[in-house]
PDB file of C-alpha atoms and ligand atoms in Angstrom:
ATOM      1  CA  MET A   1      -3.398 -18.925 -10.311  1.00 51.00           C
ATOM      2  CA  GLY A   2      -1.480 -18.309  -7.093  1.00 68.00           C
ATOM      3  CA  ASN A   3      -3.514 -17.364  -4.067  1.00 87.00           C
ATOM      4  CA  ALA A   4      -5.412 -14.470  -5.579  1.00 95.00           C
ATOM      5  CA  LYS A   5      -8.980 -14.147  -4.328  1.00 97.00           C
ATOM      6  CA  TYR A   6     -10.255 -12.790  -7.621  1.00 98.00           C
ATOM      7  CA  LYS A   7      -9.588 -14.501 -10.955  1.00 97.00           C
ATOM      8  CA  ARG A   8     -10.875 -11.833 -13.322  1.00 98.00           C
ATOM      9  CA  VAL A   9     -10.984  -8.150 -12.382  1.00 98.00           C
ATOM     10  CA  VAL A  10     -11.990  -4.864 -13.935  1.00 98.00           C
ATOM     11  CA  LEU A  11      -9.719  -2.064 -12.782  1.00 98.00           C
ATOM     12  CA  LYS A  12     -11.271   1.401 -13.058  1.00 98.00           C
ATOM     13  CA  LEU A  13      -8.692   4.169 -13.309  1.00 98.00           C
ATOM     14  CA  SER A  14      -9.974   7.711 -13.334  1.00 95.00           C
ATOM     15  CA  GLY A  15      -8.237  10.115 -15.668  1.00 96.00           C
ATOM     16  CA  GLU A  16      -7.205  12.140 -12.634  1.00 94.00           C
ATOM     17  CA  ALA A  17      -5.280   9.162 -11.295  1.00 94.00           C
ATOM     18  CA  LEU A  18      -2.942   9.503 -14.288  1.00 96.00           C
ATOM     19  CA  ALA A  19      -2.438  13.228 -13.866  1.00 95.00           C
ATOM     20  CA  GLY A  20      -0.713  13.359 -10.491  1.00 83.00           C
ATOM     21  CA  SER A  21      -0.595  16.633  -8.601  1.00 85.00           C
ATOM     22  CA  GLU A  22      -0.808  18.730 -11.781  1.00 84.00           C
ATOM     23  CA  GLY A  23      -4.426  17.602 -12.167  1.00 87.00           C
ATOM     24  CA  PHE A  24      -4.094  17.709 -15.949  1.00 95.00           C
ATOM     25  CA  GLY A  25      -2.506  15.524 -18.605  1.00 97.00           C
ATOM     26  CA  ILE A  26      -0.512  12.370 -18.048  1.00 97.00           C
ATOM     27  CA  ASN A  27       2.264  12.184 -15.485  1.00 96.00           C
ATOM     28  CA  PRO A  28       4.940   9.770 -16.792  1.00 96.00           C
ATOM     29  CA  SER A  29       6.106   8.511 -13.401  1.00 95.00           C
ATOM     30  CA  ILE A  30       2.540   7.953 -12.161  1.00 95.00           C
ATOM     31  CA  ILE A  31       1.452   6.010 -15.223  1.00 97.00           C
ATOM     32  CA  LYS A  32       4.628   3.936 -14.935  1.00 97.00           C
ATOM     33  CA  SER A  33       3.877   3.168 -11.298  1.00 96.00           C
ATOM     34  CA  ILE A  34       0.317   2.140 -12.146  1.00 97.00           C
ATOM     35  CA  ALA A  35       1.573  -0.050 -15.001  1.00 98.00           C
ATOM     36  CA  GLU A  36       4.006  -1.721 -12.582  1.00 98.00           C
ATOM     37  CA  GLN A  37       1.141  -2.427 -10.202  1.00 97.00           C
ATOM     38  CA  VAL A  38      -0.937  -3.909 -13.032  1.00 98.00           C
ATOM     39  CA  LYS A  39       2.035  -6.055 -14.056  1.00 98.00           C
ATOM     40  CA  GLU A  40       2.346  -7.375 -10.510  1.00 97.00           C
ATOM     41  CA  VAL A  41      -1.272  -8.533 -10.649  1.00 97.00           C
ATOM     42  CA  ALA A  42      -1.091  -9.935 -14.191  1.00 96.00           C
ATOM     43  CA  GLU A  43       1.884 -12.019 -13.065  1.00 95.00           C
ATOM     44  CA  LEU A  44      -0.349 -13.701 -10.478  1.00 95.00           C
ATOM     45  CA  ASP A  45      -2.278 -15.095 -13.474  1.00 95.00           C
ATOM     46  CA  VAL A  46      -5.172 -12.824 -12.637  1.00 98.00           C
ATOM     47  CA  GLU A  47      -7.068 -11.700 -15.739  1.00 98.00           C
ATOM     48  CA  VAL A  48      -7.057  -7.929 -15.841  1.00 98.00           C
ATOM     49  CA  ALA A  49      -9.338  -5.610 -17.802  1.00 98.00           C
ATOM     50  CA  VAL A  50      -8.904  -1.872 -17.348  1.00 98.00           C
ATOM     51  CA  VAL A  51     -11.396   0.930 -17.897  1.00 98.00           C
ATOM     52  CA  VAL A  52      -9.709   4.307 -18.124  1.00 98.00           C
ATOM     53  CA  GLY A  53     -11.453   7.649 -17.582  1.00 98.00           C
ATOM     54  CA  GLY A  54     -10.690  10.920 -19.296  1.00 98.00           C
ATOM     55  CA  GLY A  55     -11.252  13.624 -16.685  1.00 97.00           C
ATOM     56  CA  ASN A  56      -7.570  14.631 -16.774  1.00 97.00           C
ATOM     57  CA  ILE A  57      -8.104  15.857 -20.338  1.00 98.00           C
ATOM     58  CA  TRP A  58     -11.775  16.648 -20.810  1.00 97.00           C
ATOM     59  CA  ARG A  59     -15.132  16.160 -19.121  1.00 96.00           C
ATOM     60  CA  GLY A  60     -18.387  16.425 -21.050  1.00 97.00           C
ATOM     61  CA  LYS A  61     -19.993  18.343 -18.190  1.00 96.00           C
ATOM     62  CA  VAL A  62     -17.409  21.127 -18.450  1.00 96.00           C
ATOM     63  CA  GLY A  63     -18.111  21.531 -22.160  1.00 97.00           C
ATOM     64  CA  SER A  64     -21.853  21.651 -21.667  1.00 95.00           C
ATOM     65  CA  GLU A  65     -21.407  24.238 -18.888  1.00 97.00           C
ATOM     66  CA  MET A  66     -19.499  26.302 -21.470  1.00 97.00           C
ATOM     67  CA  GLY A  67     -22.580  26.147 -23.676  1.00 98.00           C
ATOM     68  CA  MET A  68     -21.530  23.265 -25.915  1.00 98.00           C
ATOM     69  CA  ASP A  69     -23.936  20.617 -27.076  1.00 98.00           C
ATOM     70  CA  ARG A  70     -23.783  17.929 -24.353  1.00 97.00           C
ATOM     71  CA  ALA A  71     -23.490  14.968 -26.712  1.00 98.00           C
ATOM     72  CA  THR A  72     -20.600  16.595 -28.612  1.00 98.00           C
ATOM     73  CA  ALA A  73     -18.840  17.419 -25.348  1.00 98.00           C
ATOM     74  CA  ASP A  74     -19.328  13.830 -24.180  1.00 98.00           C
ATOM     75  CA  TYR A  75     -17.853  12.424 -27.397  1.00 98.00           C
ATOM     76  CA  MET A  76     -14.798  14.603 -26.730  1.00 98.00           C
ATOM     77  CA  GLY A  77     -14.608  13.032 -23.271  1.00 98.00           C
ATOM     78  CA  MET A  78     -14.736   9.566 -24.788  1.00 98.00           C
ATOM     79  CA  LEU A  79     -11.891  10.474 -27.159  1.00 98.00           C
ATOM     80  CA  ALA A  80      -9.887  11.652 -24.141  1.00 98.00           C
ATOM     81  CA  THR A  81     -10.212   8.159 -22.640  1.00 98.00           C
ATOM     82  CA  VAL A  82      -8.683   6.743 -25.828  1.00 98.00           C
ATOM     83  CA  MET A  83      -5.573   8.902 -25.368  1.00 98.00           C
ATOM     84  CA  ASN A  84      -5.212   7.705 -21.781  1.00 98.00           C
ATOM     85  CA  SER A  85      -5.763   4.107 -22.835  1.00 98.00           C
ATOM     86  CA  LEU A  86      -3.000   4.295 -25.455  1.00 98.00           C
ATOM     87  CA  ALA A  87      -0.647   5.839 -22.903  1.00 98.00           C
ATOM     88  CA  LEU A  88      -1.374   3.013 -20.461  1.00 98.00           C
ATOM     89  CA  GLN A  89      -0.939   0.418 -23.195  1.00 98.00           C
ATOM     90  CA  ASP A  90       2.446   1.894 -24.012  1.00 98.00           C
ATOM     91  CA  SER A  91       3.532   1.834 -20.365  1.00 98.00           C
ATOM     92  CA  LEU A  92       2.427  -1.781 -19.967  1.00 98.00           C
ATOM     93  CA  GLU A  93       4.166  -2.858 -23.159  1.00 98.00           C
ATOM     94  CA  GLN A  94       7.368  -1.220 -21.989  1.00 98.00           C
ATOM     95  CA  LEU A  95       7.164  -3.577 -19.021  1.00 98.00           C
ATOM     96  CA  GLY A  96       6.661  -6.557 -21.353  1.00 98.00           C
ATOM     97  CA  ILE A  97       2.948  -7.031 -20.654  1.00 98.00           C
ATOM     98  CA  GLU A  98       0.831  -8.030 -23.639  1.00 98.00           C
ATOM     99  CA  THR A  99      -2.013  -5.566 -23.985  1.00 98.00           C
ATOM    100  CA  ARG A 100      -4.968  -4.900 -26.256  1.00 98.00           C
ATOM    101  CA  VAL A 101      -6.986  -1.707 -26.432  1.00 98.00           C
ATOM    102  CA  GLN A 102     -10.628  -2.108 -27.475  1.00 98.00           C
ATOM    103  CA  THR A 103     -12.643   0.998 -28.234  1.00 98.00           C
ATOM    104  CA  SER A 104     -16.418   1.443 -28.119  1.00 98.00           C
ATOM    105  CA  ILE A 105     -16.113   4.001 -30.931  1.00 98.00           C
ATOM    106  CA  GLU A 106     -14.565   2.440 -33.996  1.00 98.00           C
ATOM    107  CA  MET A 107     -11.118   3.694 -34.971  1.00 98.00           C
ATOM    108  CA  ARG A 108      -9.488   0.662 -36.472  1.00 97.00           C
ATOM    109  CA  GLN A 109      -6.148   2.301 -37.189  1.00 97.00           C
ATOM    110  CA  VAL A 110      -5.751   2.987 -33.497  1.00 97.00           C
ATOM    111  CA  ALA A 111      -7.278   0.037 -31.666  1.00 98.00           C
ATOM    112  CA  GLU A 112      -9.565  -2.953 -31.975  1.00 98.00           C
ATOM    113  CA  PRO A 113     -13.288  -2.346 -31.837  1.00 98.00           C
ATOM    114  CA  TYR A 114     -14.977  -3.606 -28.689  1.00 98.00           C
ATOM    115  CA  ILE A 115     -16.030  -7.206 -29.269  1.00 98.00           C
ATOM    116  CA  ARG A 116     -17.092  -8.965 -26.098  1.00 98.00           C
ATOM    117  CA  ARG A 117     -16.091 -12.501 -27.042  1.00 98.00           C
ATOM    118  CA  ARG A 118     -12.738 -11.333 -28.332  1.00 98.00           C
ATOM    119  CA  ALA A 119     -12.119  -9.388 -25.142  1.00 98.00           C
ATOM    120  CA  ILE A 120     -12.808 -12.535 -23.119  1.00 98.00           C
ATOM    121  CA  ARG A 121     -10.450 -14.523 -25.345  1.00 98.00           C
ATOM    122  CA  HIS A 122      -7.676 -11.948 -24.762  1.00 98.00           C
ATOM    123  CA  LEU A 123      -8.259 -12.168 -21.024  1.00 98.00           C
ATOM    124  CA  GLU A 124      -8.058 -15.965 -21.134  1.00 98.00           C
ATOM    125  CA  LYS A 125      -4.726 -15.584 -22.917  1.00 98.00           C
ATOM    126  CA  GLN A 126      -3.522 -13.384 -20.051  1.00 97.00           C
ATOM    127  CA  ARG A 127      -3.517 -10.207 -22.109  1.00 98.00           C
ATOM    128  CA  VAL A 128      -4.447  -7.035 -20.299  1.00 98.00           C
ATOM    129  CA  VAL A 129      -7.481  -5.592 -22.078  1.00 98.00           C
ATOM    130  CA  ILE A 130      -8.015  -1.830 -21.910  1.00 99.00           C
ATOM    131  CA  PHE A 131     -11.558  -0.701 -22.635  1.00 98.00           C
ATOM    132  CA  ALA A 132     -11.450   2.759 -24.211  1.00 98.00           C
ATOM    133  CA  ALA A 133     -14.079   5.291 -25.328  1.00 98.00           C
ATOM    134  CA  GLY A 134     -16.402   4.529 -22.435  1.00 98.00           C
ATOM    135  CA  THR A 135     -19.677   2.891 -23.388  1.00 98.00           C
ATOM    136  CA  GLY A 136     -19.606   4.712 -26.728  1.00 98.00           C
ATOM    137  CA  ASN A 137     -22.680   6.702 -25.661  1.00 98.00           C
ATOM    138  CA  PRO A 138     -23.000  10.258 -24.431  1.00 98.00           C
ATOM    139  CA  TYR A 139     -24.653  10.867 -21.049  1.00 97.00           C
ATOM    140  CA  PHE A 140     -22.756   7.957 -19.509  1.00 98.00           C
ATOM    141  CA  SER A 141     -19.536   7.772 -17.507  1.00 98.00           C
ATOM    142  CA  THR A 142     -16.532   5.518 -17.383  1.00 98.00           C
ATOM    143  CA  ASP A 143     -17.775   4.284 -13.976  1.00 98.00           C
ATOM    144  CA  THR A 144     -20.843   2.971 -15.786  1.00 98.00           C
ATOM    145  CA  THR A 145     -18.517   1.535 -18.437  1.00 98.00           C
ATOM    146  CA  ALA A 146     -16.642  -0.357 -15.720  1.00 98.00           C
ATOM    147  CA  ALA A 147     -19.926  -1.752 -14.361  1.00 98.00           C
ATOM    148  CA  LEU A 148     -21.171  -2.685 -17.831  1.00 98.00           C
ATOM    149  CA  ARG A 149     -17.942  -4.338 -18.980  1.00 98.00           C
ATOM    150  CA  ALA A 150     -17.573  -6.150 -15.637  1.00 98.00           C
ATOM    151  CA  ALA A 151     -21.053  -7.629 -16.137  1.00 98.00           C
ATOM    152  CA  GLU A 152     -20.310  -8.505 -19.760  1.00 98.00           C
ATOM    153  CA  VAL A 153     -17.005 -10.265 -19.153  1.00 98.00           C
ATOM    154  CA  GLU A 154     -18.270 -11.759 -15.875  1.00 98.00           C
ATOM    155  CA  ALA A 155     -15.576 -10.176 -13.760  1.00 98.00           C
ATOM    156  CA  ASP A 156     -15.421 -11.152 -10.091  1.00 98.00           C
ATOM    157  CA  VAL A 157     -14.925  -7.606  -8.852  1.00 98.00           C
ATOM    158  CA  ILE A 158     -14.419  -3.985  -9.877  1.00 98.00           C
ATOM    159  CA  LEU A 159     -11.321  -2.371  -8.396  1.00 98.00           C
ATOM    160  CA  MET A 160     -11.942   1.350  -8.216  1.00 98.00           C
ATOM    161  CA  ALA A 161      -8.495   2.915  -7.946  1.00 96.00           C
ATOM    162  CA  LYS A 162      -8.551   6.414  -6.444  1.00 93.00           C
ATOM    163  CA  ASN A 163      -5.803   8.990  -6.359  1.00 90.00           C
ATOM    164  CA  ASN A 164      -7.279  11.328  -3.752  1.00 88.00           C
ATOM    165  CA  VAL A 165      -8.998   9.054  -1.207  1.00 92.00           C
ATOM    166  CA  ASP A 166      -8.350   5.597   0.228  1.00 95.00           C
ATOM    167  CA  GLY A 167     -11.957   4.463   0.553  1.00 96.00           C
ATOM    168  CA  VAL A 168     -15.499   5.698   1.079  1.00 96.00           C
ATOM    169  CA  TYR A 169     -16.095   8.131   3.946  1.00 95.00           C
ATOM    170  CA  ASN A 170     -19.266   9.515   5.527  1.00 92.00           C
ATOM    171  CA  ALA A 171     -17.974  13.023   4.745  1.00 90.00           C
ATOM    172  CA  ASP A 172     -15.194  14.521   2.634  1.00 89.00           C
ATOM    173  CA  PRO A 173     -12.010  13.496   4.529  1.00 89.00           C
ATOM    174  CA  VAL A 174     -10.100  16.457   3.078  1.00 86.00           C
ATOM    175  CA  LYS A 175     -12.556  18.984   4.493  1.00 91.00           C
ATOM    176  CA  ASP A 176     -13.752  17.146   7.603  1.00 93.00           C
ATOM    177  CA  LYS A 177     -11.108  15.717   9.953  1.00 91.00           C
ATOM    178  CA  ASN A 178     -13.799  13.658  11.749  1.00 95.00           C
ATOM    179  CA  ALA A 179     -14.855  11.853   8.581  1.00 94.00           C
ATOM    180  CA  VAL A 180     -15.080   8.092   9.140  1.00 95.00           C
ATOM    181  CA  LYS A 181     -14.109   5.490   6.550  1.00 96.00           C
ATOM    182  CA  TYR A 182     -16.530   2.632   5.888  1.00 96.00           C
ATOM    183  CA  GLU A 183     -15.088  -0.864   5.689  1.00 97.00           C
ATOM    184  CA  THR A 184     -18.163  -2.302   3.978  1.00 97.00           C
ATOM    185  CA  LEU A 185     -21.284  -0.779   2.456  1.00 97.00           C
ATOM    186  CA  SER A 186     -24.244  -1.955   0.418  1.00 97.00           C
ATOM    187  CA  TYR A 187     -25.156  -0.383  -2.914  1.00 97.00           C
ATOM    188  CA  LEU A 188     -28.455   0.728  -1.409  1.00 96.00           C
ATOM    189  CA  ASP A 189     -26.499   2.624   1.289  1.00 95.00           C
ATOM    190  CA  VAL A 190     -24.455   4.301  -1.441  1.00 95.00           C
ATOM    191  CA  LEU A 191     -27.578   5.272  -3.362  1.00 95.00           C
ATOM    192  CA  LYS A 192     -29.635   6.322  -0.316  1.00 95.00           C
ATOM    193  CA  GLU A 193     -26.855   8.371   1.293  1.00 93.00           C
ATOM    194  CA  GLY A 194     -25.735   9.834  -2.024  1.00 91.00           C
ATOM    195  CA  LEU A 195     -22.142   8.785  -1.248  1.00 92.00           C
ATOM    196  CA  GLU A 196     -19.631   9.825  -3.877  1.00 86.00           C
ATOM    197  CA  VAL A 197     -18.453   6.372  -4.853  1.00 92.00           C
ATOM    198  CA  MET A 198     -19.648   6.243  -8.432  1.00 94.00           C
ATOM    199  CA  ASP A 199     -22.631   7.736 -10.221  1.00 94.00           C
ATOM    200  CA  SER A 200     -26.063   6.251  -9.579  1.00 95.00           C
ATOM    201  CA  THR A 201     -26.313   4.580 -13.008  1.00 96.00           C
ATOM    202  CA  ALA A 202     -23.096   2.692 -12.304  1.00 97.00           C
ATOM    203  CA  SER A 203     -24.127   1.815  -8.728  1.00 97.00           C
ATOM    204  CA  SER A 204     -27.498   0.453  -9.861  1.00 96.00           C
ATOM    205  CA  LEU A 205     -25.878  -1.638 -12.568  1.00 97.00           C
ATOM    206  CA  CYS A 206     -23.442  -3.141 -10.047  1.00 98.00           C
ATOM    207  CA  MET A 207     -26.231  -3.752  -7.550  1.00 97.00           C
ATOM    208  CA  ASP A 208     -28.570  -5.389 -10.058  1.00 97.00           C
ATOM    209  CA  ASN A 209     -25.823  -7.646 -11.371  1.00 97.00           C
ATOM    210  CA  ASP A 210     -24.294  -8.470  -7.999  1.00 97.00           C
ATOM    211  CA  ILE A 211     -20.816  -7.148  -8.799  1.00 98.00           C
ATOM    212  CA  PRO A 212     -18.728  -6.221  -5.753  1.00 98.00           C
ATOM    213  CA  LEU A 213     -16.606  -3.077  -5.796  1.00 98.00           C
ATOM    214  CA  ILE A 214     -13.454  -2.233  -3.872  1.00 98.00           C
ATOM    215  CA  VAL A 215     -12.602   1.455  -3.509  1.00 98.00           C
ATOM    216  CA  PHE A 216      -8.962   2.039  -2.579  1.00 97.00           C
ATOM    217  CA  SER A 217      -5.976   4.311  -3.111  1.00 96.00           C
ATOM    218  CA  VAL A 218      -3.702   3.549  -6.047  1.00 94.00           C
ATOM    219  CA  MET A 219      -1.112   6.016  -4.754  1.00 92.00           C
ATOM    220  CA  GLU A 220       0.152   3.407  -2.301  1.00 93.00           C
ATOM    221  CA  LYS A 221       2.283   0.962  -4.254  1.00 93.00           C
ATOM    222  CA  GLY A 222       1.146  -2.651  -4.165  1.00 95.00           C
ATOM    223  CA  ASN A 223      -2.477  -1.803  -3.383  1.00 97.00           C
ATOM    224  CA  ILE A 224      -3.912  -3.306  -6.566  1.00 97.00           C
ATOM    225  CA  LYS A 225      -2.226  -6.586  -5.642  1.00 97.00           C
ATOM    226  CA  ARG A 226      -3.469  -6.338  -2.041  1.00 97.00           C
ATOM    227  CA  ALA A 227      -7.016  -5.838  -3.301  1.00 97.00           C
ATOM    228  CA  VAL A 228      -6.761  -8.821  -5.651  1.00 97.00           C
ATOM    229  CA  MET A 229      -5.356 -11.010  -2.879  1.00 97.00           C
ATOM    230  CA  GLY A 230      -8.418 -10.209  -0.779  1.00 96.00           C
ATOM    231  CA  GLU A 231      -6.615  -8.145   1.863  1.00 96.00           C
ATOM    232  CA  THR A 232      -8.855  -5.655   3.617  1.00 93.00           C
ATOM    233  CA  ILE A 233      -8.023  -2.327   2.059  1.00 95.00           C
ATOM    234  CA  GLY A 234     -10.249   0.651   1.415  1.00 96.00           C
ATOM    235  CA  THR A 235     -13.995   0.037   1.305  1.00 97.00           C
ATOM    236  CA  ILE A 236     -15.873  -2.887  -0.183  1.00 98.00           C
ATOM    237  CA  VAL A 237     -19.332  -2.214  -1.600  1.00 98.00           C
ATOM    238  CA  ARG A 238     -21.622  -5.164  -2.294  1.00 97.00           C
ATOM    239  CA  GLY A 239     -25.156  -6.441  -1.999  1.00 94.00           C
ATOM    240  CA  LYS A 240     -28.432  -4.606  -1.639  1.00 90.00           C
TER     241      LYS A 240
HETATM  242  N1  UDP B 301     -18.130   9.730 -21.435  1.00 58.21           N
HETATM  243  C1  UDP B 301     -19.333   9.505 -22.092  1.00 58.21           C
HETATM  244  N2  UDP B 301     -19.837   8.236 -22.154  1.00 58.21           N
HETATM  245  C2  UDP B 301     -19.229   7.182 -21.568  1.00 58.21           C
HETATM  246  C3  UDP B 301     -18.016   7.408 -20.868  1.00 58.21           C
HETATM  247  C4  UDP B 301     -17.482   8.690 -20.818  1.00 58.21           C
HETATM  248  O1  UDP B 301     -19.934  10.445 -22.622  1.00 58.21           O
HETATM  249  O2  UDP B 301     -19.730   6.045 -21.670  1.00 58.21           O
HETATM  250  C5  UDP B 301     -17.520  11.088 -21.457  1.00 58.21           C
HETATM  251  C6  UDP B 301     -18.108  12.040 -20.452  1.00 58.21           C
HETATM  252  O3  UDP B 301     -18.183  13.313 -21.060  1.00 58.21           O
HETATM  253  C7  UDP B 301     -17.074  12.071 -19.346  1.00 58.21           C
HETATM  254  C8  UDP B 301     -15.781  11.877 -20.117  1.00 58.21           C
HETATM  255  O4  UDP B 301     -16.140  11.001 -21.170  1.00 58.21           O
HETATM  256  O5  UDP B 301     -17.071  13.297 -18.657  1.00 58.21           O
HETATM  257  C9  UDP B 301     -14.648  11.313 -19.313  1.00 58.21           C
HETATM  258  O6  UDP B 301     -15.073  10.202 -18.580  1.00 58.21           O
HETATM  259  P1  UDP B 301     -15.204  10.227 -16.970  1.00 58.21           P
HETATM  260  O7  UDP B 301     -15.708  11.566 -16.535  1.00 58.21           O
HETATM  261  O8  UDP B 301     -16.001   9.041 -16.561  1.00 58.21           O
HETATM  262  O9  UDP B 301     -13.698  10.065 -16.569  1.00 58.21           O
HETATM  263  P2  UDP B 301     -13.017  10.019 -15.114  1.00 58.21           P
HETATM  264  O10 UDP B 301     -13.840  10.877 -14.187  1.00 58.21           O
HETATM  265  O11 UDP B 301     -13.041   8.594 -14.679  1.00 58.21           O
HETATM  266  O12 UDP B 301     -11.635  10.513 -15.355  1.00 58.21           O
END
């Protein structure tokens, strides 16, 4: 087990984190760097589940703003997460890490369906499990998926890897040079202040199920490992 603080983690990667500066699609060197960071953690015998977003390809909200039916647009978003998940699986396998993709929308030729007990079994066997297709339901997000799957597999923590910020601030650090980073926060603070950590459905789920969350930058190499080792990086959100 090594000295890792957390034994089982859910890593939430936004789609944007895979896109790099282009903001769209999948950047090969970025996905490789993320896969290397995941490998580093898996080699500490930490059980790693990953929830991947899809915002680098499609967001349901954009479609509905264009006049599309919201549910249809959301299903497109969920399919986008499957593409990202397969890309991450490929990168991890190229590094020799055993990986399984489980999708919430059945597509057996592509990946396993999501089966909770099987996912836990994979984790126990040190396979990295990638949860694709979100919750399988429109009107939800992959942040909520991370909270839900973390509760289901009894993960110790959610690691929210960001590409544009290194924690939670009281104002947008890009626009406001005086923005201050929080070291710790409660979920009630996040909800009351409307802080842009995750959506309120996801925050409530984490709060109600007592799942801590670490928000940090994945652009700095080694940060996933630092988070798992319990080093103080980014912002930790926990408790009421
Ligand atoms: N989505 C959904 N239900 C879910 C998860 C995702 O409908 O359970 C859709 C939603 O349209 C969302 C898109 O998939 O905009 C991509 O997910 P998300 O926006 O969470 O990705 P991220 O922002 O993390 O890249």
